[in-house]
Short mmCIF file of C-alpha atoms and ligand atoms in Angstrom, two decimals:
data_model
loop_
_atom_site.label_atom_id
_atom_site.label_comp_id
_atom_site.label_asym_id
_atom_site.label_seq_id
_atom_site.Cartn_x
_atom_site.Cartn_y
_atom_site.Cartn_z
CA MET B 16 -135.83 -45.48 172.87
CA ALA B 17 -134.72 -48.26 175.18
CA ASN B 18 -136.90 -49.21 177.56
CA SER B 19 -136.08 -48.73 181.03
CA LEU B 20 -137.25 -49.93 184.46
CA ILE B 21 -137.66 -47.42 187.48
CA THR B 22 -138.94 -47.70 190.95
CA THR B 23 -141.20 -45.12 192.56
CA THR B 24 -143.75 -44.73 195.13
CA GLY B 25 -147.34 -43.41 194.00
CA LEU B 26 -150.97 -42.67 194.92
CA ILE B 27 -153.62 -43.97 192.31
CA LEU B 28 -155.74 -40.77 191.18
CA LYS B 29 -158.03 -42.47 188.45
CA GLU B 30 -158.38 -45.72 187.03
CA ILE B 31 -160.49 -46.37 184.07
CA ASP B 32 -160.65 -49.87 181.91
CA TYR B 33 -158.80 -50.23 178.64
CA LYS B 34 -159.30 -52.78 176.31
CA GLU B 35 -160.10 -56.04 177.53
CA SER B 36 -158.34 -56.63 180.12
CA ASP B 37 -156.07 -53.57 181.00
CA LYS B 38 -156.52 -50.58 183.27
CA LEU B 39 -155.32 -46.89 182.29
CA LEU B 40 -154.13 -45.58 185.42
CA THR B 41 -153.33 -41.71 186.30
CA VAL B 42 -150.77 -41.88 189.29
CA LEU B 43 -149.37 -39.19 191.18
CA THR B 44 -145.64 -40.35 192.03
CA LYS B 45 -142.93 -38.83 194.23
CA ASP B 46 -140.12 -38.56 191.68
CA LEU B 47 -142.27 -38.09 188.46
CA GLY B 48 -145.29 -36.16 189.37
CA VAL B 49 -148.51 -37.37 187.28
CA ILE B 50 -148.02 -39.96 185.16
CA PHE B 51 -150.38 -42.29 182.99
CA VAL B 52 -149.89 -45.72 183.51
CA ARG B 53 -151.03 -49.06 181.59
CA ALA B 54 -151.77 -51.91 183.79
CA ARG B 55 -152.10 -55.22 182.02
CA GLY B 56 -154.40 -57.83 182.82
CA ALA B 57 -155.38 -55.53 185.97
CA LYS B 58 -159.33 -55.86 185.24
CA ARG B 59 -159.20 -59.35 185.18
CA THR B 60 -157.44 -60.37 188.03
CA LYS B 61 -158.19 -59.85 191.85
CA ASN B 62 -155.05 -60.14 193.55
CA LYS B 63 -152.45 -58.34 195.79
CA ALA B 64 -150.87 -56.49 192.84
CA SER B 65 -154.07 -55.48 191.24
CA ALA B 66 -155.33 -54.24 194.61
CA ALA B 67 -152.03 -52.07 194.91
CA THR B 68 -152.88 -50.54 191.43
CA GLY B 69 -156.81 -49.71 192.68
CA LEU B 70 -158.25 -46.32 193.25
CA PHE B 71 -156.75 -44.39 196.38
CA ALA B 72 -154.08 -47.25 196.77
CA TYR B 73 -150.54 -45.77 197.65
CA SER B 74 -148.08 -48.44 196.53
CA ASN B 75 -144.44 -48.96 195.66
CA LEU B 76 -144.35 -49.23 192.04
CA SER B 77 -141.70 -50.85 189.64
CA LEU B 78 -142.64 -49.15 186.08
CA PHE B 79 -141.45 -49.99 182.63
CA ARG B 80 -140.82 -46.43 181.11
CA MET B 81 -140.71 -46.04 177.43
CA GLY B 82 -140.17 -42.10 177.08
CA ASP B 83 -143.40 -40.65 178.54
CA LYS B 84 -145.31 -44.17 178.39
CA PHE B 85 -145.46 -46.41 181.38
CA THR B 86 -146.32 -50.01 181.96
CA VAL B 87 -146.69 -51.59 185.64
CA ASP B 88 -143.68 -54.19 186.15
CA SER B 89 -144.64 -54.67 189.76
CA ALA B 90 -147.11 -53.12 192.18
CA ASP B 91 -147.07 -53.53 196.10
CA SER B 92 -149.18 -51.76 198.41
CA ILE B 93 -148.26 -49.38 201.11
CA ASP B 94 -151.70 -48.29 202.32
CA LEU B 95 -154.90 -49.23 200.56
CA PHE B 96 -156.99 -46.46 202.40
CA PHE B 97 -159.73 -49.05 202.86
CA GLY B 98 -161.51 -46.72 205.01
CA LEU B 99 -162.42 -44.32 202.35
CA HIS B 100 -164.57 -46.80 200.55
CA SER B 101 -166.85 -47.20 203.46
CA ASP B 102 -168.52 -43.69 203.17
CA ILE B 103 -170.06 -41.69 200.39
CA VAL B 104 -168.81 -38.33 201.78
CA LYS B 105 -164.99 -39.90 202.35
CA ILE B 106 -165.28 -41.16 198.77
CA SER B 107 -166.38 -38.38 197.14
CA LEU B 108 -163.87 -36.08 198.99
CA ALA B 109 -161.24 -38.41 198.18
CA ALA B 110 -162.34 -38.32 194.33
CA TYR B 111 -162.08 -34.57 194.56
CA ILE B 112 -158.64 -34.71 196.23
CA CYS B 113 -157.05 -36.93 193.80
CA GLU B 114 -158.76 -34.38 191.00
CA LEU B 115 -157.09 -31.50 192.16
CA CYS B 116 -153.60 -33.51 192.41
CA SER B 117 -154.06 -34.30 188.65
CA VAL B 118 -154.60 -30.70 187.59
CA PHE B 119 -152.28 -28.95 190.03
CA SER B 120 -149.27 -31.33 190.11
CA PRO B 121 -146.62 -31.18 187.85
CA GLU B 122 -146.28 -34.03 185.00
CA LEU B 123 -143.26 -35.58 184.55
CA GLU B 124 -141.33 -33.69 187.68
CA PRO B 125 -141.21 -34.56 191.10
CA ALA B 126 -144.46 -33.93 193.33
CA GLU B 127 -143.26 -35.11 196.62
CA GLN B 128 -144.84 -31.97 198.43
CA GLN B 129 -148.21 -32.47 196.77
CA LEU B 130 -148.08 -36.25 197.29
CA ARG B 131 -147.06 -35.95 200.93
CA LEU B 132 -150.04 -33.32 201.23
CA ALA B 133 -152.69 -35.87 199.67
CA LEU B 134 -151.40 -38.81 201.44
CA ASN B 135 -151.86 -36.81 205.10
CA THR B 136 -155.16 -35.45 203.94
CA LEU B 137 -156.61 -38.78 203.08
CA HIS B 138 -155.27 -40.54 206.06
CA LEU B 139 -157.04 -37.87 208.41
CA LEU B 140 -159.98 -38.31 206.24
CA GLU B 141 -160.23 -42.00 206.61
CA LYS B 142 -159.44 -42.17 210.25
CA ASP B 143 -162.20 -39.29 211.33
CA LYS B 144 -159.45 -37.17 212.96
CA ARG B 145 -160.79 -33.75 211.17
CA SER B 146 -164.11 -32.67 209.47
CA PRO B 147 -164.57 -33.45 205.75
CA LEU B 148 -165.20 -29.75 205.35
CA LEU B 149 -161.82 -28.41 206.84
CA LEU B 150 -159.90 -31.01 205.40
CA LYS B 151 -161.19 -29.98 202.00
CA SER B 152 -160.63 -26.40 202.66
CA ILE B 153 -156.93 -26.90 204.07
CA PHE B 154 -156.23 -29.17 201.29
CA GLU B 155 -157.24 -26.55 198.53
CA LEU B 156 -155.54 -23.88 200.14
CA ARG B 157 -152.15 -25.62 200.92
CA LEU B 158 -152.43 -27.36 197.13
CA THR B 159 -152.86 -23.90 195.38
CA SER B 160 -149.93 -22.59 197.76
CA ILE B 161 -147.24 -25.07 197.07
CA SER B 162 -148.10 -25.40 193.40
CA GLY B 163 -147.13 -21.63 192.56
CA PHE B 164 -150.07 -19.86 193.76
CA LEU B 165 -149.37 -18.78 197.17
CA PRO B 166 -151.28 -15.91 198.42
CA ASP B 167 -149.40 -13.10 199.91
CA LEU B 168 -151.23 -12.60 203.26
CA THR B 169 -148.49 -10.97 205.32
CA SER B 170 -150.28 -7.34 205.43
CA CYS B 171 -152.93 -5.08 203.46
CA THR B 172 -151.79 -4.80 200.33
CA ASN B 173 -152.85 -0.69 200.14
CA CYS B 174 -151.70 0.34 204.02
CA ASP B 175 -149.42 -2.68 205.33
CA GLU B 176 -151.70 -3.00 208.22
CA GLU B 177 -150.41 -6.78 209.49
CA ASN B 178 -153.41 -7.89 211.95
CA PRO B 179 -156.66 -6.37 210.75
CA SER B 180 -159.72 -7.17 212.94
CA LEU B 181 -161.64 -7.38 209.73
CA GLY B 182 -160.09 -7.95 206.31
CA PHE B 183 -160.97 -8.78 202.62
CA PHE B 184 -159.64 -11.26 200.73
CA SER B 185 -159.01 -11.19 196.86
CA PRO B 186 -159.35 -14.85 195.54
CA SER B 187 -158.10 -13.67 191.86
CA ASP B 188 -155.01 -11.89 193.03
CA GLY B 189 -154.41 -13.53 196.39
CA THR B 190 -154.02 -10.51 198.48
CA LEU B 191 -155.71 -8.96 201.43
CA LEU B 192 -157.13 -5.51 202.31
CA CYS B 193 -157.72 -4.22 205.85
CA GLY B 194 -161.01 -2.81 206.98
CA ASP B 195 -159.85 0.54 206.96
CA CYS B 196 -159.17 0.16 202.98
CA ALA B 197 -162.57 -1.43 202.41
CA SER B 198 -163.43 1.50 200.32
CA ILE B 199 -161.30 0.37 197.43
CA ARG B 200 -162.13 -3.37 197.68
CA ARG B 201 -163.37 -5.11 194.46
CA LYS B 202 -166.72 -6.84 193.79
CA ASP B 203 -165.45 -10.31 194.33
CA ASP B 204 -163.42 -9.76 197.26
CA LEU B 205 -164.32 -11.56 200.28
CA PRO B 206 -164.80 -10.75 203.95
CA LEU B 207 -162.42 -12.27 206.22
CA SER B 208 -162.10 -12.29 210.02
CA ASN B 209 -159.04 -12.29 211.93
CA ALA B 210 -159.48 -15.59 213.03
CA ALA B 211 -160.37 -16.79 209.37
CA LEU B 212 -157.25 -15.03 208.15
CA THR B 213 -155.23 -16.44 210.88
CA ALA B 214 -156.31 -19.76 209.89
CA MET B 215 -155.40 -19.13 206.18
CA ARG B 216 -151.81 -17.84 207.66
CA HIS B 217 -151.26 -20.93 209.50
CA VAL B 218 -152.39 -23.19 206.35
CA ILE B 219 -150.07 -21.44 204.12
CA TYR B 220 -147.08 -20.78 206.50
CA SER B 221 -146.90 -24.07 208.98
CA PRO B 222 -144.63 -27.12 208.02
CA ASP B 223 -146.50 -30.11 206.29
CA GLU B 224 -147.49 -32.07 209.64
CA LYS B 225 -148.73 -28.88 211.33
CA ILE B 226 -151.42 -27.29 208.71
CA TYR B 227 -154.24 -29.11 210.21
CA ASN B 228 -154.03 -28.27 213.72
CA PHE B 229 -156.41 -25.08 214.40
CA ASN B 230 -160.17 -25.12 215.13
CA LEU B 231 -162.52 -22.66 213.52
CA SER B 232 -166.17 -21.97 214.08
CA GLY B 233 -169.15 -19.96 213.27
CA ASP B 234 -169.01 -17.38 210.68
CA SER B 235 -164.95 -17.40 210.83
CA GLN B 236 -165.33 -21.08 209.39
CA THR B 237 -167.94 -20.28 206.66
CA GLN B 238 -165.24 -17.26 205.33
CA PHE B 239 -162.43 -19.71 205.62
CA PHE B 240 -163.97 -22.35 203.66
CA ASN B 241 -165.36 -19.92 200.94
CA ALA B 242 -161.92 -17.96 200.78
CA CYS B 243 -160.00 -21.54 200.36
CA GLU B 244 -162.56 -22.62 197.52
CA LYS B 245 -162.75 -19.47 195.53
CA ASN B 246 -159.13 -18.94 195.73
CA LEU B 247 -158.46 -22.60 194.09
CA LEU B 248 -161.32 -22.12 191.48
CA TYR B 249 -159.71 -18.91 190.23
CA TYR B 250 -156.48 -21.09 189.44
CA SER B 251 -158.22 -24.26 188.15
CA GLU B 252 -158.87 -23.70 184.57
CA LYS B 253 -162.30 -25.36 184.92
CA THR B 254 -164.68 -26.16 187.92
CA PRO B 255 -163.40 -29.92 188.99
CA VAL B 256 -166.10 -32.46 187.82
CA SER B 257 -166.25 -34.06 191.28
CA LEU B 258 -166.77 -30.66 193.33
CA SER B 259 -170.20 -30.02 192.19
CA PHE B 260 -171.41 -33.94 193.53
CA LEU B 261 -169.24 -33.32 196.56
CA LYS B 262 -171.06 -30.33 197.58
CA SER B 263 -174.60 -31.81 196.93
CA ILE B 264 -174.09 -34.35 199.77
CA LEU B 265 -171.89 -32.16 202.23
ZN1 ZN K 17 -155.26 -1.34 204.88
#
């Protein structure tokens, strides 16, 4: 198979040392989704190009492609997200976001929406624009929604009530029950106030740049956090490694 040179932009989700001086990178790219890329000599050199292939770097990448194998030809950083490295909560949440991207994004297919979601969330996290817990939940719910697991929160699945003051969310099939239909809820259904439901609808149905623009507090906030995480865990094949550490420090 012929070696071809491609260019794309990508976020470095993971880096591991490989052989004496190379690194193996997991990269979320705009055009090819999640790919695995070898960066020759990246372990030894400390220059601009190696920074552009470091963890959490978002970069213009020029890659040699042989089938599904990729090697870095050149890399030029667009945003290194330096501020994420200064704080244990930010590093841990960024690592969780990156792990989820590698689980939920397609391989060798365009993943522009997932990439934009990750970059927007990392930016707000780095700049302290929203609380880490809120960003975590918004990211979880939006990522599953754009990756083929869109919940149906338009109305009660039993009676079609659209705006219940109290509802129940089923994380296993992504549906809503209103308070009047509570008698048929299942054991793992989660209580959801009207405010928490409104927040979930906002995250699912708003345009990309608007999904972070709301506020929640008290029980509604707790219910929102819980529903977003339980929904994600239902669809991820196993509990993300980075989640338990993140929860231990949040
Ligand atoms: Zn109902």
